[in-house]
Amino acid sequence: MKNFALIGAAGFIAPRHMKAIKETGNQLLAAYDKFDSVGVMDSYFPKADFFTEFERFDRYVEKLKRSENKIDIVSVCSPNYLHDAHIRFGLRLGADIICEKPLVLNPWNIDGLKLVEEESGAKIYNILQLRLHPAIIALKKKIDQGPKDKVYDLDLTYISSRGNWYYSSWKGDESKSGGIATNIGIHFFDMLVWVFGKVKSNIVHIKTHDRVAGLLELERGSVRWFLSINENTLPEFIQKKAISIYRSITLEGEEIEFSDGFVDLHTESYRQILNGNGFGLEESRNSIEIVHDIRQQNEVGLRGDYHPFAGLPLAEHPFGKSLGEEK
């Protein structure tokens, strides 16, 4: 049984980590978040100590370090821009790290973490759950066994509706979240490179406060992609079902269904990590480079080969900002 600490206990993704810790037969000893809306802990680890001040959390886990109940693994579920610091904290504690995606916001952060990882002797693992999805594993097998010189044509669409709260939170601040491509798209870009190979070119067609779209040319795939948090970009048949999320991969006109089990792969990720098969720093690098490149680019507009949804009418910022003023 491993002893866990969790940073970011009040976040959206934290319950999946709590569930994974419990379902893999381990225990959560301590959790931290500056917000105290963490009643979900009662469903998993009601006896875990909880802190809203990082200094007290630090003191407590440091004390555990010198006891028989030292922390073995720190799970990091904090806002994206804090991952780097919280990973370093866990490594200095002598613990392995399981971090939510994106691991970090910038490629050079990976190099810095690699040095600390080597110094500490502990390991950093990233949650890249799409690599464990049966439909994606089957897709990779199909591509690997196909003609080596074939470049596949595909569309990737991910729309996950968000309300106006999004823009008031850290997620709406690109300097903290990395923007839409990073915040909701990072695991898709990781999956694409894992299946279709290295990046040859990365073009951004549309980039606004609520959507981003582009063309990603990979060794074995030409990917027109579209990511959005605007419910009005959902296909009509999805809107009629009153569903707020739409995920679609179309490979040469054939739909690949991978919605089932999408949110249940954290426990399997934990199992793989605990068995020594987790995804480390270098596995995270390609997707971090892709989203960083997207963030730095100016959009080229509707030119060339673009995703069909890229031409949908643009929307005004809910707080009245013009389309060029988002940060």
Short mmCIF file of C-alpha atoms in Angstrom, two decimals:
data_model
loop_
_atom_site.label_atom_id
_atom_site.label_comp_id
_atom_site.label_asym_id
_atom_site.label_seq_id
_atom_site.Cartn_x
_atom_site.Cartn_y
_atom_site.Cartn_z
CA MET A 1 0.00 0.00 0.00
CA LYS A 2 1.35 3.40 -1.06
CA ASN A 3 0.84 6.64 0.85
CA PHE A 4 -0.41 9.53 -1.28
CA ALA A 5 -0.66 13.28 -0.89
CA LEU A 6 -2.83 15.30 -3.28
CA ILE A 7 -2.39 18.91 -4.36
CA GLY A 8 -5.48 20.53 -5.87
CA ALA A 9 -8.20 18.63 -4.02
CA ALA A 10 -11.02 21.04 -4.90
CA GLY A 11 -10.49 20.92 -8.65
CA PHE A 12 -12.68 19.28 -11.29
CA ILE A 13 -10.29 16.42 -11.95
CA ALA A 14 -9.30 15.63 -8.34
CA PRO A 15 -12.16 13.14 -7.66
CA ARG A 16 -10.88 10.92 -10.48
CA HIS A 17 -7.51 10.80 -8.76
CA MET A 18 -9.08 10.06 -5.38
CA LYS A 19 -11.08 7.27 -6.97
CA ALA A 20 -7.96 5.88 -8.65
CA ILE A 21 -5.98 5.95 -5.39
CA LYS A 22 -8.76 4.06 -3.63
CA GLU A 23 -9.42 1.55 -6.41
CA THR A 24 -5.73 0.65 -6.63
CA GLY A 25 -5.71 -0.20 -2.93
CA ASN A 26 -3.71 2.76 -1.67
CA GLN A 27 -4.37 5.51 0.85
CA LEU A 28 -4.53 9.29 0.79
CA LEU A 29 -2.94 10.76 3.90
CA ALA A 30 -3.00 14.47 3.13
CA ALA A 31 -4.56 16.87 0.64
CA TYR A 32 -4.20 20.56 -0.06
CA ASP A 33 -6.24 23.23 -1.80
CA LYS A 34 -6.71 26.90 -1.00
CA PHE A 35 -10.44 26.33 -1.53
CA ASP A 36 -12.30 24.21 1.01
CA SER A 37 -15.11 22.79 -1.16
CA VAL A 38 -13.74 19.27 -0.84
CA GLY A 39 -16.69 17.33 0.59
CA VAL A 40 -16.09 14.76 -2.17
CA MET A 41 -13.22 13.47 0.00
CA ASP A 42 -15.81 11.87 2.27
CA SER A 43 -16.62 9.43 -0.53
CA TYR A 44 -13.05 8.22 -0.72
CA PHE A 45 -10.79 9.22 2.18
CA PRO A 46 -12.75 10.90 4.99
CA LYS A 47 -9.86 10.48 7.43
CA ALA A 48 -7.28 12.18 5.22
CA ASP A 49 -5.88 15.42 6.63
CA PHE A 50 -6.81 18.48 4.62
CA PHE A 51 -5.11 21.88 4.48
CA THR A 52 -6.05 25.21 2.91
CA GLU A 53 -2.64 26.77 3.65
CA PHE A 54 0.30 25.40 1.71
CA GLU A 55 2.73 26.19 4.53
CA ARG A 56 0.85 23.94 6.95
CA PHE A 57 0.52 21.23 4.33
CA ASP A 58 4.28 21.47 3.69
CA ARG A 59 5.05 21.19 7.40
CA TYR A 60 2.78 18.18 7.81
CA VAL A 61 4.11 16.13 4.89
CA GLU A 62 7.68 17.03 5.89
CA LYS A 63 6.90 15.60 9.32
CA LEU A 64 5.53 12.43 7.68
CA LYS A 65 8.78 12.17 5.71
CA ARG A 66 10.56 11.36 8.96
CA SER A 67 8.02 8.79 10.08
CA GLU A 68 6.95 5.34 8.97
CA ASN A 69 4.08 7.01 7.08
CA LYS A 70 6.18 9.01 4.61
CA ILE A 71 4.50 10.10 1.41
CA ASP A 72 5.38 7.79 -1.48
CA ILE A 73 3.52 9.58 -4.27
CA VAL A 74 2.20 13.14 -4.72
CA SER A 75 -0.74 13.56 -7.12
CA VAL A 76 -0.78 17.01 -8.72
CA CYS A 77 -4.20 18.32 -9.80
CA SER A 78 -3.59 22.03 -9.35
CA PRO A 79 -4.04 24.74 -12.03
CA ASN A 80 -1.80 24.18 -15.04
CA TYR A 81 0.65 27.01 -14.36
CA LEU A 82 1.39 25.63 -10.87
CA HIS A 83 2.24 22.09 -11.98
CA ASP A 84 5.93 22.81 -12.38
CA ALA A 85 6.31 24.18 -8.83
CA HIS A 86 4.17 21.49 -7.24
CA ILE A 87 6.05 18.72 -9.05
CA ARG A 88 9.31 20.14 -7.75
CA PHE A 89 7.85 20.25 -4.24
CA GLY A 90 6.94 16.57 -4.43
CA LEU A 91 10.34 15.57 -5.79
CA ARG A 92 12.11 17.41 -2.97
CA LEU A 93 9.90 15.45 -0.61
CA GLY A 94 11.42 12.30 -2.09
CA ALA A 95 8.11 11.21 -3.59
CA ASP A 96 7.20 10.09 -7.08
CA ILE A 97 4.76 12.35 -8.94
CA ILE A 98 1.54 11.64 -10.82
CA CYS A 99 0.57 14.86 -12.59
CA GLU A 100 -2.49 15.78 -14.57
CA LYS A 101 -2.08 17.04 -18.12
CA PRO A 102 -0.63 19.31 -19.24
CA LEU A 103 2.47 18.34 -17.32
CA VAL A 104 3.86 21.86 -17.81
CA LEU A 105 3.12 24.80 -20.11
CA ASN A 106 6.47 25.16 -21.88
CA PRO A 107 8.92 22.66 -23.41
CA TRP A 108 11.88 24.06 -21.48
CA ASN A 109 10.09 23.34 -18.20
CA ILE A 110 10.50 19.65 -19.01
CA ASP A 111 14.28 20.08 -19.17
CA GLY A 112 14.32 21.77 -15.78
CA LEU A 113 12.20 19.05 -14.21
CA LYS A 114 14.44 16.38 -15.69
CA LEU A 115 17.38 17.75 -13.71
CA VAL A 116 15.42 17.79 -10.44
CA GLU A 117 14.10 14.29 -11.17
CA GLU A 118 17.65 13.00 -11.62
CA GLU A 119 18.83 14.72 -8.44
CA SER A 120 15.97 13.36 -6.35
CA GLY A 121 15.93 9.82 -7.70
CA ALA A 122 12.13 10.00 -7.85
CA LYS A 123 10.02 9.72 -11.01
CA ILE A 124 7.50 12.00 -12.70
CA TYR A 125 4.50 10.47 -14.46
CA ASN A 126 1.89 12.20 -16.60
CA ILE A 127 -1.73 11.14 -17.04
CA LEU A 128 -2.03 10.41 -20.77
CA GLN A 129 -5.14 8.28 -20.57
CA LEU A 130 -6.05 8.20 -24.26
CA ARG A 131 -3.05 5.93 -24.85
CA LEU A 132 -4.90 3.38 -22.72
CA HIS A 133 -8.27 3.65 -24.46
CA PRO A 134 -9.12 0.40 -26.30
CA ALA A 135 -10.38 2.22 -29.41
CA ILE A 136 -7.21 4.32 -29.64
CA ILE A 137 -4.99 1.27 -29.05
CA ALA A 138 -6.84 -0.47 -31.90
CA LEU A 139 -6.35 2.60 -34.11
CA LYS A 140 -2.61 2.65 -33.41
CA LYS A 141 -2.37 -1.05 -34.24
CA LYS A 142 -4.20 -0.44 -37.52
CA ILE A 143 -1.85 2.38 -38.49
CA ASP A 144 1.27 0.47 -37.41
CA GLN A 145 0.23 -2.51 -39.52
CA GLY A 146 -0.80 -0.42 -42.53
CA PRO A 147 1.37 0.71 -45.46
CA LYS A 148 4.42 2.51 -44.09
CA ASP A 149 4.31 5.24 -46.72
CA LYS A 150 0.59 6.00 -46.39
CA VAL A 151 -0.46 9.38 -44.95
CA TYR A 152 -3.95 9.14 -43.48
CA ASP A 153 -6.50 11.94 -43.68
CA LEU A 154 -8.51 12.61 -40.53
CA ASP A 155 -10.63 15.15 -38.69
CA LEU A 156 -10.54 15.56 -34.93
CA THR A 157 -13.33 17.47 -33.21
CA TYR A 158 -13.65 18.12 -29.49
CA ILE A 159 -16.28 20.48 -28.14
CA SER A 160 -16.75 20.74 -24.38
CA SER A 161 -19.19 23.50 -23.45
CA ARG A 162 -18.18 25.96 -20.73
CA GLY A 163 -20.20 28.75 -19.15
CA ASN A 164 -19.16 32.33 -18.51
CA TRP A 165 -17.45 31.26 -15.27
CA TYR A 166 -14.65 29.86 -17.42
CA TYR A 167 -13.45 33.34 -18.37
CA SER A 168 -13.36 34.51 -14.75
CA SER A 169 -11.35 31.50 -13.62
CA TRP A 170 -7.68 30.71 -14.13
CA LYS A 171 -8.72 28.60 -17.11
CA GLY A 172 -9.70 31.72 -19.03
CA ASP A 173 -6.26 33.27 -18.46
CA GLU A 174 -3.93 31.94 -21.16
CA SER A 175 -0.85 32.68 -19.05
CA LYS A 176 -2.20 30.27 -16.43
CA SER A 177 -4.02 27.62 -18.46
CA GLY A 178 -2.09 27.76 -21.72
CA GLY A 179 -5.27 28.52 -23.63
CA ILE A 180 -7.91 26.22 -25.09
CA ALA A 181 -5.49 24.06 -27.09
CA THR A 182 -3.56 23.30 -23.92
CA ASN A 183 -6.40 23.16 -21.45
CA ILE A 184 -8.78 20.84 -23.31
CA GLY A 185 -6.70 19.61 -26.25
CA ILE A 186 -3.39 18.43 -24.81
CA HIS A 187 -4.35 14.74 -24.49
CA PHE A 188 -5.68 14.67 -28.06
CA PHE A 189 -2.43 16.07 -29.43
CA ASP A 190 -0.50 13.51 -27.41
CA MET A 191 -2.67 10.75 -28.84
CA LEU A 192 -2.25 11.99 -32.42
CA VAL A 193 1.54 12.02 -32.23
CA TRP A 194 1.54 8.63 -30.47
CA VAL A 195 -0.50 7.11 -33.30
CA PHE A 196 0.60 9.04 -36.40
CA GLY A 197 4.19 10.04 -35.67
CA LYS A 198 6.26 13.20 -35.41
CA VAL A 199 5.14 16.70 -36.39
CA LYS A 200 6.04 17.97 -39.86
CA SER A 201 4.04 21.21 -39.76
CA ASN A 202 1.58 22.94 -37.43
CA ILE A 203 -0.79 25.57 -38.85
CA VAL A 204 -3.41 27.52 -36.88
CA HIS A 205 -6.45 28.65 -38.87
CA ILE A 206 -8.67 30.12 -36.15
CA LYS A 207 -7.80 31.16 -32.58
CA THR A 208 -10.28 33.10 -30.43
CA HIS A 209 -11.44 33.14 -26.81
CA ASP A 210 -13.75 30.13 -27.31
CA ARG A 211 -12.22 28.00 -30.08
CA VAL A 212 -9.05 27.10 -31.92
CA ALA A 213 -8.62 25.13 -35.12
CA GLY A 214 -5.77 24.15 -37.36
CA LEU A 215 -3.97 21.61 -39.52
CA LEU A 216 -1.40 19.28 -38.01
CA GLU A 217 0.77 17.45 -40.52
CA LEU A 218 2.31 14.32 -39.01
CA GLU A 219 4.53 11.62 -40.47
CA ARG A 220 1.55 9.39 -41.18
CA GLY A 221 -1.43 11.67 -40.74
CA SER A 222 -2.88 14.94 -41.97
CA VAL A 223 -5.14 16.16 -39.16
CA ARG A 224 -7.73 18.90 -39.45
CA TRP A 225 -8.62 19.67 -35.84
CA PHE A 226 -11.16 21.83 -34.04
CA LEU A 227 -11.45 22.52 -30.31
CA SER A 228 -14.19 24.63 -28.74
CA ILE A 229 -15.85 25.52 -25.44
CA ASN A 230 -18.83 27.22 -27.14
CA GLU A 231 -22.03 25.17 -27.04
CA ASN A 232 -23.24 26.83 -30.25
CA THR A 233 -20.50 25.00 -32.16
CA LEU A 234 -21.96 21.61 -31.19
CA PRO A 235 -23.49 19.70 -34.11
CA GLU A 236 -27.26 20.12 -34.32
CA PHE A 237 -27.98 16.47 -33.59
CA ILE A 238 -25.93 16.73 -30.37
CA GLN A 239 -27.70 19.93 -29.30
CA LYS A 240 -31.07 18.21 -29.77
CA LYS A 241 -29.97 15.53 -27.32
CA ALA A 242 -29.11 18.22 -24.74
CA ILE A 243 -25.55 16.90 -24.57
CA SER A 244 -22.77 19.39 -23.86
CA ILE A 245 -19.75 17.36 -25.04
CA TYR A 246 -18.87 16.10 -28.49
CA ARG A 247 -15.80 14.01 -29.32
CA SER A 248 -15.18 12.74 -32.82
CA ILE A 249 -12.34 11.28 -34.83
CA THR A 250 -13.06 10.61 -38.50
CA LEU A 251 -10.39 8.60 -40.30
CA GLU A 252 -10.76 8.78 -44.09
CA GLY A 253 -14.52 9.24 -43.72
CA GLU A 254 -14.98 6.54 -41.07
CA GLU A 255 -16.06 7.57 -37.57
CA ILE A 256 -14.02 6.17 -34.68
CA GLU A 257 -16.12 5.97 -31.53
CA PHE A 258 -14.17 6.48 -28.32
CA SER A 259 -16.58 8.28 -25.99
CA ASP A 260 -17.31 5.22 -23.84
CA GLY A 261 -14.82 4.79 -21.03
CA PHE A 262 -13.16 8.13 -21.75
CA VAL A 263 -13.54 9.39 -18.18
CA ASP A 264 -12.81 6.05 -16.51
CA LEU A 265 -9.18 5.66 -17.50
CA HIS A 266 -7.52 7.37 -14.52
CA THR A 267 -7.66 4.20 -12.44
CA GLU A 268 -6.05 2.24 -15.26
CA SER A 269 -3.42 4.98 -15.57
CA TYR A 270 -2.63 4.59 -11.88
CA ARG A 271 -2.41 0.82 -12.23
CA GLN A 272 0.07 1.15 -15.07
CA ILE A 273 2.17 3.67 -13.14
CA LEU A 274 2.22 1.54 -9.99
CA ASN A 275 3.29 -1.43 -12.12
CA GLY A 276 6.20 0.57 -13.55
CA ASN A 277 4.61 1.26 -16.93
CA GLY A 278 3.69 4.93 -16.63
CA PHE A 279 4.37 7.74 -19.10
CA GLY A 280 7.23 9.99 -18.04
CA LEU A 281 8.72 13.33 -18.98
CA GLU A 282 9.84 12.50 -22.49
CA GLU A 283 6.47 10.98 -23.43
CA SER A 284 4.94 14.37 -22.60
CA ARG A 285 7.33 16.47 -24.65
CA ASN A 286 5.77 16.26 -28.14
CA SER A 287 2.30 17.42 -27.08
CA ILE A 288 3.75 20.23 -24.95
CA GLU A 289 5.74 21.44 -27.96
CA ILE A 290 2.63 21.33 -30.17
CA VAL A 291 0.42 23.41 -27.88
CA HIS A 292 3.25 25.85 -27.13
CA ASP A 293 3.69 26.34 -30.86
CA ILE A 294 -0.07 26.91 -31.27
CA ARG A 295 0.01 29.47 -28.47
CA GLN A 296 2.84 31.42 -30.12
CA GLN A 297 1.36 31.46 -33.62
CA ASN A 298 -0.91 33.99 -35.28
CA GLU A 299 -3.88 32.44 -37.03
CA VAL A 300 -3.79 32.41 -40.83
CA GLY A 301 -7.56 32.45 -41.35
CA LEU A 302 -9.62 30.13 -43.52
CA ARG A 303 -6.91 29.29 -46.00
CA GLY A 304 -5.84 25.92 -47.33
CA ASP A 305 -7.13 22.68 -45.83
CA TYR A 306 -9.14 23.56 -42.72
CA HIS A 307 -11.64 21.80 -40.47
CA PRO A 308 -15.30 22.18 -41.57
CA PHE A 309 -16.23 23.68 -38.18
CA ALA A 310 -13.57 26.37 -38.51
CA GLY A 311 -15.96 28.29 -40.75
CA LEU A 312 -18.71 28.56 -38.13
CA PRO A 313 -19.72 32.12 -37.18
CA LEU A 314 -17.45 33.62 -34.54
CA ALA A 315 -18.83 34.75 -31.17
CA GLU A 316 -18.21 37.85 -29.11
CA HIS A 317 -16.43 37.49 -25.79
CA PRO A 318 -19.11 37.23 -23.05
CA PHE A 319 -17.45 40.11 -21.17
CA GLY A 320 -17.45 42.38 -24.20
CA LYS A 321 -13.82 41.97 -25.27
CA SER A 322 -13.13 42.10 -28.97
CA LEU A 323 -11.81 38.95 -30.59
CA GLY A 324 -8.26 40.28 -30.67
CA GLU A 325 -7.99 41.14 -26.98
CA GLU A 326 -7.96 37.73 -25.33
CA LYS A 327 -4.97 36.90 -23.19
#
